[in-house]
mmCIF file of C-alpha atoms in Angstrom:
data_model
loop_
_atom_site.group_PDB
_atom_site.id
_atom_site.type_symbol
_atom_site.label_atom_id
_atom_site.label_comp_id
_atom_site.label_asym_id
_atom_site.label_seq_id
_atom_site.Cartn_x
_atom_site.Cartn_y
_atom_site.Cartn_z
ATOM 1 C CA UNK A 25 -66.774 3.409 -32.397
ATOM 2 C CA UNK A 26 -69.070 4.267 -29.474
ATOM 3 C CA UNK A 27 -70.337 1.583 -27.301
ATOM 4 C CA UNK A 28 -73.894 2.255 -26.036
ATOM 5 C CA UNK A 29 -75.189 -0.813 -24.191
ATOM 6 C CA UNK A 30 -74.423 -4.099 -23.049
ATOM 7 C CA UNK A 31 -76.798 -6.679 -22.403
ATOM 8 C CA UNK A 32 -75.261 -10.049 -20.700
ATOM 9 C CA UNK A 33 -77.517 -12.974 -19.647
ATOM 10 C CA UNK A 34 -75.943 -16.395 -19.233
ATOM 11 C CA UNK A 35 -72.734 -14.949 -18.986
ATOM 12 C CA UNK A 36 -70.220 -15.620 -16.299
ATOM 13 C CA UNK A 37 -71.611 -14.446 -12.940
ATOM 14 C CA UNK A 38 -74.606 -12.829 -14.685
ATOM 15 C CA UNK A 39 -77.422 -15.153 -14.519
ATOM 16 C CA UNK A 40 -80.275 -12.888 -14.786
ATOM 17 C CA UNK A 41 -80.569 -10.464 -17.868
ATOM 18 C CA UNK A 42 -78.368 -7.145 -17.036
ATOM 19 C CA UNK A 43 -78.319 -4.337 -18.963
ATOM 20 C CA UNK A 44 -75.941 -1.430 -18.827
ATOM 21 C CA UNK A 45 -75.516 1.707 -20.172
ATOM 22 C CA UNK A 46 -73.093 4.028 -21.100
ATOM 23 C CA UNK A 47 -73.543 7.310 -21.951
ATOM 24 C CA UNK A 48 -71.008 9.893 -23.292
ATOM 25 C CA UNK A 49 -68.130 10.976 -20.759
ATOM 26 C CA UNK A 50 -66.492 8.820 -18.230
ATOM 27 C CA UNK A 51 -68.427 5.443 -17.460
ATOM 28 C CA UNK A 52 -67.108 3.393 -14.456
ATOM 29 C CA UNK A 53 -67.856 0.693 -13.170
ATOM 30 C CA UNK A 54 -66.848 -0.064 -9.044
ATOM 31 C CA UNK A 55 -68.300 -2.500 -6.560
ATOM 32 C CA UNK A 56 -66.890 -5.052 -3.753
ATOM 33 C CA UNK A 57 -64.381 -7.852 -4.875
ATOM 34 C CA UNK A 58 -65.966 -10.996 -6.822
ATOM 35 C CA UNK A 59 -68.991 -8.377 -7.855
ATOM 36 C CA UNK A 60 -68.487 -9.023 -11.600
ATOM 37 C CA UNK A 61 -66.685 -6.328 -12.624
ATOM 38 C CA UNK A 62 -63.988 -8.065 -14.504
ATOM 39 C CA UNK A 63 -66.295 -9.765 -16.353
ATOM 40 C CA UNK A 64 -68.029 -7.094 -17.781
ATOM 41 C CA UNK A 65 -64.799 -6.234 -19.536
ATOM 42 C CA UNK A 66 -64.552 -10.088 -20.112
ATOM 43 C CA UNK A 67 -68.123 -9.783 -21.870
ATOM 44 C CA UNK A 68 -66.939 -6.747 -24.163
ATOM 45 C CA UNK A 69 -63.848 -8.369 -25.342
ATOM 46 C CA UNK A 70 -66.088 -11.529 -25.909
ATOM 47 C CA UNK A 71 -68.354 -9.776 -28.004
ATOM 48 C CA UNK A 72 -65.209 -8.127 -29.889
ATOM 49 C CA UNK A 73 -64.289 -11.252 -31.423
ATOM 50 C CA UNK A 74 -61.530 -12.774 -28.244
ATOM 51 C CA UNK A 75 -61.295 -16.434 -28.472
ATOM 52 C CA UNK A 76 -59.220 -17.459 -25.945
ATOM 53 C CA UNK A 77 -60.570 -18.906 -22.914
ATOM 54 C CA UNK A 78 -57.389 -17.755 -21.087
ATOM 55 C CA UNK A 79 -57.684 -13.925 -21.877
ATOM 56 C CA UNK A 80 -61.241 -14.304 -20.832
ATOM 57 C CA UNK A 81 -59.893 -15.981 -17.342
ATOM 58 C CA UNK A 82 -61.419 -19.379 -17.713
ATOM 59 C CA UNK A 83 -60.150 -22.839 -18.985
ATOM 60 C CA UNK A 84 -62.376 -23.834 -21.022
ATOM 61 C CA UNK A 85 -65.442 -22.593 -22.892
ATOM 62 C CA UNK A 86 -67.774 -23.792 -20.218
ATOM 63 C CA UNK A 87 -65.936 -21.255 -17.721
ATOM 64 C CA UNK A 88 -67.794 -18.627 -19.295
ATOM 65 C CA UNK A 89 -71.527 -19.634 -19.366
ATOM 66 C CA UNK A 90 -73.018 -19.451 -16.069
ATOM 67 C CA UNK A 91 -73.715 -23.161 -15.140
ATOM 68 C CA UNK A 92 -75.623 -22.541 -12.105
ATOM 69 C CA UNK A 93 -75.225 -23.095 -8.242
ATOM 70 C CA UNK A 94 -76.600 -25.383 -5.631
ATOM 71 C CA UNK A 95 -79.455 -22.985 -4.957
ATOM 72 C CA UNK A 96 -80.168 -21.898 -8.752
ATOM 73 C CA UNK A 97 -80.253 -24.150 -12.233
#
């Protein structure tokens, strides 16, 4: 199995459509603390089949839809 692409919108801390990319060789991902690089891997294992809201770090199923902030809907 080869994963291509990923496209998240909605999800966790991704608002806004995101797509990524990954071509063959070594993909990484890095960036600052609370960037959303845990739950990119959250979003993979989603899409896998996971159904537990604790493997995916959040409580419930609402913890992993983005539900906006106090300057966004």
């Amino acid at each position: 199995m080869y994963l291509k692409r990923l496209e998240l919108q909605g999800f966790k801390s991704f608002a806004d459509k995101t797509v990524l990319e990954f071509m063959p060789g070594i993909t990484s991902v890095i960036g600052p603390n609370g960037s959303g690089k845990s739950n990119i891997a959250d979003a993979i294992r989603w899409v896998l089949g996971e159904q537990s809201m604790k493997e995916l770090r959040g409580g419930k199923s609402v913890d992993i839809i983005f539900a906006g902030t106090q300057n966004r809907k």
